[in-house]
Amino acid sequence: MYRSHSCGELRASHINKEVTLAGWVQKTRDKGFMIWVDLRDRYGITQLIFDEERTEKVLMEQAKSLGREFVIQVIGTVIERTSKNPKMTTGDVEVLVSKLTILNSSLTPPFTIEDDTDGGEDLRMKYRYLDIRRTPVRENLIFRHKVTMEVRKYLSNEGFIEVETPYLIKSTPEGARDFVVPSRMNKGEFYALPQSPQTFKQLLMVGGMDKYFQIVKCFRDEDLRADRQPEFTQIDCEMAFIEQEDILNIFEGMTRHLLKEINGVEIGEFPRMLYDDAMRLYGNDKPDIRFGMQFGELNDVTQHKDFKVFNDAELVVGIAVPGGNAYSRKEIDKLIKWVKRPQVGALGMIYARCNEDGSYKSSVDKFYDQEDLAKWAEKTNAKAGDLICVLSGETNKVRAQLSALRMELAERLGLRNPKVFAPLWVIDFPLLELDEETGHYHAMHHPFTSPKPGQMELLDTNPGEVKANAYDLVLNGNEIGGGSIRIHDKATQAIMLKHLGFSDEDAKAQFGFLMDAFEYGAPPHGGLAFGLDRLVAILGGQETIRDFIAFPKNNSGRDVMIDAPAPIDDEQLKELSITLDNKI
Amino acid sequence: MYRSHSCGELRASHINKEVTLAGWVQKTRDKGFMIWVDLRDRYGITQLIFDEERTEKVLMEQAKSLGREFVIQVIGTVIERTSKNPKMTTGDVEVLVSKLTILNSSLTPPFTIEDDTDGGEDLRMKYRYLDIRRTPVRENLIFRHKVTMEVRKYLSNEGFIEVETPYLIKSTPEGARDFVVPSRMNKGEFYALPQSPQTFKQLLMVGGMDKYFQIVKCFRDEDLRADRQPEFTQIDCEMAFIEQEDILNIFEGMTRHLLKEINGVEIGEFPRMLYDDAMRLYGNDKPDIRFGMQFGELNDVTQHKDFKVFNDAELVVGIAVPGGNAYSRKEIDKLIKWVKRPQVGALGMIYARCNEDGSYKSSVDKFYDQEDLAKWAEKTNAKAGDLICVLSGETNKVRAQLSALRMELAERLGLRNPKVFAPLWVIDFPLLELDEETGHYHAMHHPFTSPKPGQMELLDTNPGEVKANAYDLVLNGNEIGGGSIRIHDKATQAIMLKHLGFSDEDAKAQFGFLMDAFEYGAPPHGGLAFGLDRLVAILGGQETIRDFIAFPKNNSGRDVMIDAPAPIDDEQLKELSITLDNKI
């Protein structure tokens, strides 16, 4: 037995007990006649003491030899501390050591194992096993475990069955890219790693499982944007014999359960917003509603004057920045510069100051009088002391630009409090999305999403207007989950695939098994998937998913700790019957 | 809302209530004036009734049109059945239907959706979504869910943290074969899918996670023996600051918890057996101890006579078959034929009948007298009425042969009762195993297993004799889990890899990150992994893991339902910078 207690366990009640502890040397303080060692394990830190008067000389010498991160085992007696440390749970006591065993030594770690480390991101990733020793990283992983346990508890209580679907599946040309896996036993053929278990969960519904869930790894071989991972985890769910309302209720319940059990926050009914409203009011399908600053569309009140920029614009839209009138001219110029950065891409920004006396002062006073500007204020809900920021241009672009500005300003104004949780359902998503490059429509959610009742006809005449039974759950401006009611009959699925540009042959080759399944009594069904990494990060009051993944990959998809991916043996390639192109 | 109740829910207390049900048509019985329909969902079957006197004509016609596996929704009134069916939980009532909606039709399924189906294995796999509608298959999946929930509950309560380790890792030439994944972003390089999260869980211990578990998919690209899958699931566990005894206790506790919660069976302390004893007494490192028939080694009592076969044999060993003296000569000849099959490979079998009168009659009476045979009986624990079966030859081979015979006879004698659970720890496994083909030693468990204290020296002189801190948990003759105490210092790990034939360079390239980690204060640690598929099957009283996997692959590693693996597009190959050899 390596220990009788953990390093987070000892209290005043243990005084005079002999204990055995094991852990890492966090730090040592050597006063010559007295040595203190902070001993750390997952559960806490306990102070060890070696003291000239009470400790054998040879043991004193041994204690002096300890370096940071040495692994030791000690036997000793719990004694009362003379100067207690109320910040430590074990701060009432210390252990007077009578025996010390060095279980393993340690080189000096490349960065400090402290809450605030001196290690940069790259170094911490290379030595992730040392990074995990730091309390904030370890606590994030423990937090993630708690979240998944609560998810499983909730869903299992609701009658959901966790079913493992296969990882070695079939490649589909649809959507983002598949990772593929050459098969040695079936030469020239490949498995693919699932981007999601979508078709399998639908087949489980056809199979009568009724309520399915799975916490499951998914894979996407796409160019990595910041904070995306080639492998990520979903809470994947599906239900049969349900309507959209049933799904929203169940997963609203799950999210409420998590907020309560994990964060101790009680939240009532989640608000719902139409996709079209979200775009109109926030320029975004995942609005952060912890704060206001809703968009005010200004076309009506700006386009009958001589200001050509606005007159030519498809959309003129503004927001009121609370207290923004306090910004100096220089600060506003900086803001204008910010929206003109290529990442945002606005051509310019018009503003109007709302003075305390009820008057306005705009950057386009030449074209708009006080009465006009009062209308701007009305539309944007601006109050005295606010600053109205107005962008104009093509609707989709200008909405995205103003949404970026809104988020940036909220960040600067401290309105994005990570301890406040504002969930929101966004519903009635469009079924299809126009790819402006190719001019083709593709499925906004995925090709198995059903259009809203009675909208099939629109597919031919105005495909962009077809709404789907599709919904996202948004938390603090992040999409944490999304799903839809699925198509469950072969004819509709065939029409949908045709509209998405699949030939009959391709449709059969890729999704034949699913369409066949629909012919044998497929029930109405639908579902939802949560992005676990993101959900955990947000519940944890953070936004970087990497901090909640034990061994994340970097932006090039590399694991710098194990140095993967890596070349493989020629023999291995030969067995797989593949050749690298650059060798040919 | 598609339903007010499930099809397994209605009881006498619901009589006179109006209910809405939805599900599949299990069967219809049409008496002309009366039609009964069995409506099925995950939760049960409810009988619907349509009756000339009480049902509208148009509804009668609609009911007549229903085929097997149609998906329907009905509204109706719960009424008392005239002839109750005590075998069904809903057998007291039926539903007099007032409205019927056909939600989806169905082609005639290719096999019957009954507990005993007429569908063969291949057909059932191709239409696995229909197979899952059958109660035994669905119940197996639900059973698996219950087992994993209990595993998580137990381990979480014991302080274990579930941590997700990566699936896209690095290929190692060690052990069975890796599936590899070409990286598009890192041309010419490959990820590998983990055969187990072994190194990552050890790094988590170096990282101070203290107690880790994960229910995780693992991958092995090897020629598939019957009942092996290229992807399989492990309950993977690791602990720091522990000794073998701690691990055995924790996981014995987990197994006991499962047997109690899942099977309602209370089992006391698990017996432990040395590997050497298991081999000696059962010819097998995973003995089924639900029954006796221990081996008796007979060299001492057989080798000083004139029987050359035994005199030349490295091992002469027998078992007593309870009541086997009742076998006819013909039956015994069949048994001899059985052991001579190539799958078993014995050259012959000697037997001795134990007569009721205390006398013996053997097939080698020419060489052995009654006194000799009495010694055989003593060594094999044979009683009057038994049959002693004796095999001889090279130790390892003959043990395997007799073990096969022992299992076969137990099966025939009905001694392998799947409702009886006999767990067993097998401990002190050898560290290394001689590969007879290459003449090299390889790690019996894996290269990270630590030798028993003080046995390092033997590595040079007698490597086959070195025992490891390695253990298996055996249940009813199946290895359900195995693990070891790991090496946790760089020097020992380096020696081990050297003995396993790794050059310094290879060792560094493959396991450098782990050996580096050992230099920064690695704690003593060890762990264990359970094969979930097998564990679930055995707890479920069965031995075929495929029956407990939602979408298993066949013996060629193919998913015949989705038809994977499959060729991929040339464009996809090009993006990955690989070429298929047969195209060159």
CSV table of C-alpha atoms in Angstrom, one decimal, chain B residues 173-544:
chain,number,residue,atom,x,y,z
B,173,PRO,CA,5.4,-1.8,-35.3
B,174,GLU,CA,4.8,-3.7,-32.0
B,175,GLY,CA,2.2,-6.4,-31.6
B,176,ALA,CA,-0.8,-6.9,-33.9
B,177,ARG,CA,-1.3,-4.6,-36.8
B,178,ASP,CA,-2.4,-1.0,-36.9
B,179,PHE,CA,-5.0,0.5,-39.1
B,180,VAL,CA,-3.5,3.6,-40.6
B,181,VAL,CA,-5.0,6.9,-41.7
B,182,PRO,CA,-3.3,9.0,-44.4
B,183,SER,CA,-3.1,12.7,-43.4
B,184,ARG,CA,-4.2,15.1,-46.1
B,185,MET,CA,-2.6,18.1,-44.3
B,186,ASN,CA,0.7,16.3,-43.6
B,187,LYS,CA,1.3,14.6,-47.0
B,188,GLY,CA,3.0,11.2,-46.9
B,189,GLU,CA,2.3,10.9,-43.2
B,190,PHE,CA,-0.1,8.6,-41.4
B,191,TYR,CA,-2.0,8.5,-38.2
B,192,ALA,CA,-2.8,5.1,-36.7
B,193,LEU,CA,-5.9,4.0,-34.9
B,194,PRO,CA,-5.1,2.8,-31.4
B,195,GLN,CA,-4.9,-0.9,-30.6
B,196,SER,CA,-5.4,0.4,-27.0
B,197,PRO,CA,-4.9,3.7,-25.3
B,198,GLN,CA,-2.0,2.1,-23.4
B,199,THR,CA,0.7,4.8,-23.7
B,200,PHE,CA,-1.9,7.6,-23.2
B,201,LYS,CA,-3.2,6.1,-20.0
B,202,GLN,CA,0.3,5.8,-18.7
B,203,LEU,CA,0.9,9.4,-19.6
B,204,LEU,CA,-2.2,10.3,-17.6
B,205,MET,CA,-0.7,8.6,-14.6
B,206,VAL,CA,2.5,10.6,-15.2
B,207,GLY,CA,0.2,13.6,-15.4
B,208,GLY,CA,-1.2,12.9,-11.9
B,209,MET,CA,-4.7,11.9,-12.9
B,210,ASP,CA,-4.4,9.1,-10.3
B,211,LYS,CA,-7.3,7.0,-11.4
B,212,TYR,CA,-8.4,6.8,-15.0
B,213,PHE,CA,-10.9,4.8,-17.0
B,214,GLN,CA,-12.4,5.0,-20.4
B,215,ILE,CA,-14.9,2.8,-22.3
B,216,VAL,CA,-13.2,3.1,-25.6
B,217,LYS,CA,-13.1,1.6,-29.1
B,218,CYS,CA,-9.8,-0.1,-30.1
B,219,PHE,CA,-8.7,-1.3,-33.5
B,220,ARG,CA,-6.7,-4.3,-34.7
B,221,ASP,CA,-6.1,-5.1,-38.4
B,222,GLU,CA,-5.5,-8.8,-38.0
B,223,ASP,CA,-6.8,-11.8,-39.8
B,224,LEU,CA,-10.1,-12.3,-38.1
B,225,ARG,CA,-10.6,-15.5,-36.3
B,226,ALA,CA,-14.2,-16.5,-35.6
B,227,ASP,CA,-15.8,-14.0,-33.2
B,228,ARG,CA,-13.1,-11.3,-33.4
B,229,GLN,CA,-13.9,-7.9,-34.7
B,230,PRO,CA,-11.5,-5.3,-36.2
B,231,GLU,CA,-13.0,-2.7,-33.9
B,232,PHE,CA,-13.8,-3.7,-30.3
B,233,THR,CA,-14.5,-2.0,-27.1
B,234,GLN,CA,-12.4,-2.0,-23.9
B,235,ILE,CA,-13.0,-0.8,-20.4
B,236,ASP,CA,-9.6,0.7,-20.0
B,237,CYS,CA,-8.3,1.5,-16.5
B,238,GLU,CA,-5.2,2.7,-14.9
B,239,MET,CA,-4.2,3.7,-11.3
B,240,ALA,CA,-1.1,5.4,-9.8
B,241,PHE,CA,0.5,4.7,-6.4
B,242,ILE,CA,-0.9,1.2,-6.3
B,243,GLU,CA,0.4,-2.4,-6.0
B,244,GLN,CA,-1.1,-5.4,-7.7
B,245,GLU,CA,-3.2,-6.1,-4.7
B,246,ASP,CA,-5.0,-2.8,-4.9
B,247,ILE,CA,-5.8,-3.3,-8.6
B,248,LEU,CA,-7.1,-6.8,-8.0
B,249,ASN,CA,-9.3,-5.6,-5.2
B,250,ILE,CA,-10.8,-2.7,-7.2
B,251,PHE,CA,-11.6,-4.7,-10.2
B,252,GLU,CA,-12.8,-7.7,-8.3
B,253,GLY,CA,-15.2,-5.2,-6.7
B,254,MET,CA,-16.3,-3.9,-10.1
B,255,THR,CA,-17.0,-7.4,-11.4
B,256,ARG,CA,-18.8,-8.4,-8.2
B,257,HIS,CA,-20.9,-5.2,-8.5
B,258,LEU,CA,-21.8,-6.1,-12.1
B,259,LEU,CA,-22.7,-9.7,-11.2
B,260,LYS,CA,-24.9,-8.4,-8.4
B,261,GLU,CA,-26.6,-5.4,-10.2
B,262,ILE,CA,-26.9,-7.0,-13.6
B,263,ASN,CA,-27.3,-10.7,-12.8
B,264,GLY,CA,-28.5,-10.7,-9.2
B,265,VAL,CA,-25.7,-13.1,-8.3
B,266,GLU,CA,-23.7,-12.5,-5.1
B,267,ILE,CA,-20.2,-13.8,-5.3
B,268,GLY,CA,-17.6,-13.8,-2.5
B,269,GLU,CA,-13.9,-13.5,-2.8
B,270,PHE,CA,-12.6,-14.5,-6.2
B,271,PRO,CA,-10.1,-17.4,-6.1
B,272,ARG,CA,-6.6,-16.8,-7.4
B,273,MET,CA,-4.4,-19.2,-9.3
B,274,LEU,CA,-0.8,-19.0,-10.4
B,275,TYR,CA,-0.3,-19.0,-14.2
B,276,ASP,CA,1.9,-22.1,-13.8
B,277,ASP,CA,-0.8,-23.9,-11.9
B,278,ALA,CA,-3.5,-23.0,-14.4
B,279,MET,CA,-1.3,-24.5,-17.1
B,280,ARG,CA,-0.6,-27.6,-15.1
B,281,LEU,CA,-4.1,-28.2,-13.8
B,282,TYR,CA,-6.1,-27.0,-16.8
B,283,GLY,CA,-3.6,-26.8,-19.7
B,284,ASN,CA,-4.9,-23.3,-20.2
B,285,ASP,CA,-4.4,-19.7,-18.9
B,286,LYS,CA,-8.1,-19.1,-18.7
B,287,PRO,CA,-9.5,-22.2,-17.0
B,288,ASP,CA,-13.2,-22.7,-16.7
B,289,ILE,CA,-13.6,-23.6,-13.0
B,290,ARG,CA,-17.4,-24.1,-13.1
B,291,PHE,CA,-16.5,-27.8,-13.1
B,292,GLY,CA,-13.6,-30.0,-12.0
B,293,MET,CA,-11.8,-32.4,-14.4
B,294,GLN,CA,-8.4,-31.1,-13.4
B,295,PHE,CA,-5.4,-32.6,-15.2
B,296,GLY,CA,-3.4,-35.3,-13.5
B,297,GLU,CA,0.2,-35.5,-14.7
B,298,LEU,CA,1.1,-39.2,-15.2
B,299,ASN,CA,4.7,-39.2,-16.2
B,300,ASP,CA,5.8,-40.7,-12.8
B,301,VAL,CA,3.3,-43.5,-13.0
B,302,THR,CA,3.6,-44.3,-16.7
B,303,GLN,CA,7.1,-43.9,-17.9
B,304,HIS,CA,8.9,-46.9,-16.4
B,305,LYS,CA,7.0,-49.5,-18.5
B,306,ASP,CA,7.4,-50.6,-22.0
B,307,PHE,CA,4.9,-48.3,-23.6
B,308,LYS,CA,7.2,-46.3,-25.9
B,309,VAL,CA,4.6,-43.6,-26.7
B,310,PHE,CA,4.5,-42.5,-23.1
B,311,ASN,CA,8.2,-43.1,-22.5
B,312,ASP,CA,9.1,-40.8,-25.3
B,313,ALA,CA,6.6,-38.1,-24.3
B,314,GLU,CA,7.6,-34.9,-22.5
B,315,LEU,CA,4.2,-35.0,-20.8
B,316,VAL,CA,1.7,-37.7,-20.1
B,317,VAL,CA,-1.5,-36.2,-18.7
B,318,GLY,CA,-5.1,-37.3,-18.1
B,319,ILE,CA,-8.5,-36.2,-17.0
B,320,ALA,CA,-11.3,-38.2,-15.4
B,321,VAL,CA,-14.6,-37.8,-17.2
B,322,PRO,CA,-17.4,-38.1,-14.7
B,323,GLY,CA,-19.6,-41.1,-15.6
B,324,GLY,CA,-17.6,-41.7,-18.7
B,325,ASN,CA,-17.4,-45.4,-18.2
B,326,ALA,CA,-20.9,-45.5,-19.6
B,327,TYR,CA,-19.5,-44.6,-23.0
B,328,SER,CA,-19.7,-47.4,-25.5
B,329,ARG,CA,-16.6,-48.5,-27.4
B,330,LYS,CA,-18.0,-46.7,-30.4
B,331,GLU,CA,-18.5,-43.5,-28.5
B,332,ILE,CA,-15.0,-43.6,-27.2
B,333,ASP,CA,-13.7,-44.2,-30.8
B,334,LYS,CA,-15.6,-41.1,-31.8
B,335,LEU,CA,-13.9,-39.2,-29.0
B,336,ILE,CA,-10.5,-40.4,-30.2
B,337,LYS,CA,-11.4,-39.2,-33.6
B,338,TRP,CA,-12.4,-35.9,-32.2
B,339,VAL,CA,-9.0,-35.3,-30.5
B,340,LYS,CA,-7.3,-36.3,-33.7
B,341,ARG,CA,-9.1,-33.6,-35.8
B,342,PRO,CA,-6.6,-31.1,-37.2
B,343,GLN,CA,-8.1,-28.4,-35.0
B,344,VAL,CA,-7.1,-30.3,-31.9
B,345,GLY,CA,-4.2,-32.2,-33.3
B,346,ALA,CA,-3.6,-35.1,-30.9
B,347,LEU,CA,-1.9,-38.2,-32.3
B,348,GLY,CA,-4.1,-40.5,-30.3
B,349,MET,CA,-5.8,-41.0,-27.0
B,350,ILE,CA,-5.3,-43.7,-24.3
B,351,TYR,CA,-8.2,-44.4,-22.0
B,352,ALA,CA,-8.9,-46.4,-18.9
B,353,ARG,CA,-12.4,-47.4,-17.8
B,354,CYS,CA,-13.1,-47.2,-14.0
B,355,ASN,CA,-15.5,-50.0,-13.4
B,356,GLU,CA,-18.1,-50.0,-10.6
B,357,ASP,CA,-16.4,-52.9,-9.0
B,358,GLY,CA,-13.1,-51.0,-8.5
B,359,SER,CA,-11.3,-52.7,-11.4
B,360,TYR,CA,-9.9,-50.9,-14.4
B,361,LYS,CA,-9.9,-51.7,-18.2
B,362,SER,CA,-7.6,-49.7,-20.3
B,363,SER,CA,-6.6,-49.5,-24.0
B,364,VAL,CA,-3.1,-50.3,-22.9
B,365,ASP,CA,-3.6,-53.3,-20.6
B,366,LYS,CA,-0.7,-54.9,-22.3
B,367,PHE,CA,1.6,-52.4,-20.5
B,368,TYR,CA,-0.2,-51.4,-17.4
B,369,ASP,CA,-1.6,-53.6,-14.6
B,370,GLN,CA,-4.5,-52.8,-12.2
B,371,GLU,CA,-2.0,-51.3,-9.7
B,372,ASP,CA,-0.7,-48.9,-12.3
B,373,LEU,CA,-4.1,-47.9,-13.4
B,374,ALA,CA,-5.2,-47.3,-9.8
B,375,LYS,CA,-2.4,-44.7,-9.7
B,376,TRP,CA,-3.7,-43.1,-12.8
B,377,ALA,CA,-7.1,-42.9,-11.1
B,378,GLU,CA,-5.5,-41.4,-8.0
B,379,LYS,CA,-3.7,-38.7,-10.0
B,380,THR,CA,-6.7,-37.7,-12.1
B,381,ASN,CA,-9.2,-38.0,-9.2
B,382,ALA,CA,-11.2,-40.6,-11.1
B,383,LYS,CA,-14.0,-42.4,-9.3
B,384,ALA,CA,-15.8,-45.7,-10.1
B,385,GLY,CA,-17.9,-45.1,-13.2
B,386,ASP,CA,-15.5,-42.5,-14.7
B,387,LEU,CA,-13.4,-42.7,-17.8
B,388,ILE,CA,-9.8,-41.6,-17.7
B,389,CYS,CA,-8.6,-40.0,-21.0
B,390,VAL,CA,-4.8,-39.7,-21.4
B,391,LEU,CA,-2.9,-37.7,-24.0
B,392,SER,CA,0.9,-37.5,-24.3
B,393,GLY,CA,3.5,-35.5,-26.2
B,394,GLU,CA,5.2,-32.2,-26.1
B,395,THR,CA,4.1,-30.3,-23.0
B,396,ASN,CA,2.6,-27.2,-24.5
B,397,LYS,CA,0.8,-29.0,-27.3
B,398,VAL,CA,-0.6,-31.8,-25.2
B,399,ARG,CA,-1.9,-29.4,-22.6
B,400,ALA,CA,-3.7,-27.4,-25.3
B,401,GLN,CA,-5.1,-30.7,-26.7
B,402,LEU,CA,-6.3,-32.0,-23.3
B,403,SER,CA,-7.8,-28.6,-22.5
B,404,ALA,CA,-9.8,-28.7,-25.7
B,405,LEU,CA,-11.0,-32.2,-24.8
B,406,ARG,CA,-11.9,-31.1,-21.3
B,407,MET,CA,-14.0,-28.2,-22.6
B,408,GLU,CA,-15.7,-30.3,-25.2
B,409,LEU,CA,-16.6,-33.0,-22.7
B,410,ALA,CA,-17.9,-30.4,-20.2
B,411,GLU,CA,-20.1,-29.0,-22.9
B,412,ARG,CA,-21.5,-32.5,-23.7
B,413,LEU,CA,-22.0,-33.2,-20.0
B,414,GLY,CA,-23.9,-29.9,-19.6
B,415,LEU,CA,-21.3,-28.6,-17.1
B,416,ARG,CA,-21.0,-25.2,-18.7
B,417,ASN,CA,-24.1,-23.6,-17.2
B,418,PRO,CA,-24.3,-20.0,-18.5
B,419,LYS,CA,-26.3,-19.0,-15.4
B,420,VAL,CA,-23.4,-20.0,-13.1
B,421,PHE,CA,-20.6,-17.5,-12.8
B,422,ALA,CA,-17.1,-18.7,-11.7
B,423,PRO,CA,-14.6,-15.8,-11.8
B,424,LEU,CA,-10.9,-16.5,-11.3
B,425,TRP,CA,-7.8,-14.4,-11.1
B,426,VAL,CA,-4.8,-15.9,-12.9
B,427,ILE,CA,-1.6,-14.2,-11.7
B,428,ASP,CA,2.1,-14.3,-12.1
B,429,PHE,CA,2.1,-14.5,-15.9
B,430,PRO,CA,5.5,-14.9,-17.6
B,431,LEU,CA,6.9,-11.6,-18.8
B,432,LEU,CA,8.1,-13.0,-22.1
B,433,GLU,CA,6.9,-15.6,-24.6
B,434,LEU,CA,9.0,-17.4,-27.1
B,435,ASP,CA,7.9,-17.1,-30.6
B,436,GLU,CA,8.7,-20.6,-31.9
B,437,GLU,CA,8.8,-19.4,-35.5
B,438,THR,CA,11.4,-16.6,-35.1
B,439,GLY,CA,13.1,-17.9,-32.0
B,440,HIS,CA,12.7,-14.4,-30.4
B,441,TYR,CA,11.0,-13.5,-27.2
B,442,HIS,CA,8.2,-11.1,-27.3
B,443,ALA,CA,6.2,-9.4,-24.5
B,444,MET,CA,3.4,-11.7,-23.3
B,445,HIS,CA,1.2,-8.8,-22.1
B,446,HIS,CA,3.0,-5.7,-23.6
B,447,PRO,CA,6.4,-4.1,-23.5
B,448,PHE,CA,5.4,-1.8,-20.6
B,449,THR,CA,4.8,-4.6,-18.1
B,450,SER,CA,7.2,-4.8,-15.2
B,451,PRO,CA,9.0,-7.9,-14.2
B,452,LYS,CA,8.5,-9.1,-10.6
B,453,PRO,CA,10.9,-7.5,-8.2
B,454,GLY,CA,14.3,-9.1,-8.3
B,455,GLN,CA,13.8,-10.9,-11.6
B,456,MET,CA,15.4,-8.5,-13.9
B,457,GLU,CA,18.7,-10.5,-13.7
B,458,LEU,CA,17.0,-13.6,-15.1
B,459,LEU,CA,16.3,-11.6,-18.3
B,460,ASP,CA,19.8,-12.3,-19.5
B,461,THR,CA,20.1,-15.9,-18.3
B,462,ASN,CA,16.7,-17.4,-18.6
B,463,PRO,CA,14.2,-14.9,-20.1
B,464,GLY,CA,11.4,-17.5,-20.4
B,465,GLU,CA,11.4,-17.9,-16.6
B,466,VAL,CA,10.9,-14.3,-15.7
B,467,LYS,CA,7.5,-13.7,-14.1
B,468,ALA,CA,5.7,-10.4,-14.5
B,469,ASN,CA,3.3,-8.4,-12.3
B,470,ALA,CA,0.6,-9.4,-14.8
B,471,TYR,CA,-2.8,-10.8,-14.2
B,472,ASP,CA,-5.9,-11.8,-16.0
B,473,LEU,CA,-9.5,-12.0,-14.8
B,474,VAL,CA,-11.2,-15.1,-16.1
B,475,LEU,CA,-14.9,-15.7,-16.1
B,476,ASN,CA,-16.3,-19.1,-17.1
B,477,GLY,CA,-13.3,-20.0,-19.2
B,478,ASN,CA,-13.0,-16.6,-20.9
B,479,GLU,CA,-10.4,-14.0,-20.3
B,480,ILE,CA,-12.5,-10.9,-19.6
B,481,GLY,CA,-9.8,-8.6,-18.4
B,482,GLY,CA,-6.0,-8.4,-18.1
B,483,GLY,CA,-3.4,-6.0,-16.9
B,484,SER,CA,-0.1,-5.4,-15.2
B,485,ILE,CA,2.0,-3.3,-13.1
B,486,ARG,CA,3.9,-1.1,-15.5
B,487,ILE,CA,7.5,-0.1,-15.7
B,488,HIS,CA,7.8,3.5,-14.5
B,489,ASP,CA,11.5,4.3,-15.0
B,490,LYS,CA,13.4,5.0,-18.2
B,491,ALA,CA,16.3,2.6,-17.5
B,492,THR,CA,14.1,-0.4,-16.9
B,493,GLN,CA,12.0,0.4,-19.9
B,494,ALA,CA,15.1,0.7,-22.1
B,495,ILE,CA,16.4,-2.7,-21.0
B,496,MET,CA,13.0,-4.2,-21.7
B,497,LEU,CA,12.8,-2.8,-25.2
B,498,LYS,CA,16.3,-4.0,-25.9
B,499,HIS,CA,15.4,-7.5,-24.8
B,500,LEU,CA,12.4,-7.3,-27.1
B,501,GLY,CA,14.7,-6.6,-30.1
B,502,PHE,CA,14.2,-2.8,-30.4
B,503,SER,CA,17.3,-0.9,-31.5
B,504,ASP,CA,18.0,2.2,-29.5
B,505,GLU,CA,16.8,4.2,-32.5
B,506,ASP,CA,13.6,2.3,-32.9
B,507,ALA,CA,12.9,2.5,-29.2
B,508,LYS,CA,13.4,6.2,-29.3
B,509,ALA,CA,11.3,6.7,-32.4
B,510,GLN,CA,8.4,4.7,-31.2
B,511,PHE,CA,8.3,5.2,-27.4
B,512,GLY,CA,10.6,8.2,-26.9
B,513,PHE,CA,7.8,10.3,-25.7
B,514,LEU,CA,6.9,7.8,-23.0
B,515,MET,CA,10.5,7.3,-21.9
B,516,ASP,CA,11.0,11.0,-21.8
B,517,ALA,CA,7.9,11.3,-19.6
B,518,PHE,CA,9.4,8.7,-17.2
B,519,GLU,CA,12.2,11.2,-16.6
B,520,TYR,CA,9.9,13.8,-15.1
B,521,GLY,CA,8.7,12.0,-12.0
B,522,ALA,CA,6.6,9.1,-13.2
B,523,PRO,CA,4.7,7.5,-10.3
B,524,PRO,CA,4.4,3.7,-9.8
B,525,HIS,CA,1.3,2.7,-11.7
B,526,GLY,CA,-0.6,-0.2,-13.2
B,527,GLY,CA,-3.9,-1.1,-14.7
B,528,LEU,CA,-6.2,-3.4,-16.4
B,529,ALA,CA,-8.4,-3.5,-19.4
B,530,PHE,CA,-11.7,-5.5,-19.8
B,531,GLY,CA,-12.9,-6.6,-23.2
B,532,LEU,CA,-16.4,-5.1,-23.0
B,533,ASP,CA,-17.9,-7.1,-25.9
B,534,ARG,CA,-16.9,-10.4,-24.3
B,535,LEU,CA,-17.8,-9.3,-20.7
B,536,VAL,CA,-21.2,-8.3,-21.8
B,537,ALA,CA,-21.8,-11.5,-23.8
B,538,ILE,CA,-20.8,-13.7,-20.8
B,539,LEU,CA,-22.9,-11.7,-18.3
B,540,GLY,CA,-25.7,-12.1,-20.8
B,541,GLY,CA,-25.2,-15.9,-20.6
B,542,GLN,CA,-23.9,-16.2,-24.2
B,543,GLU,CA,-20.5,-16.5,-25.8
B,544,THR,CA,-21.0,-14.9,-29.2
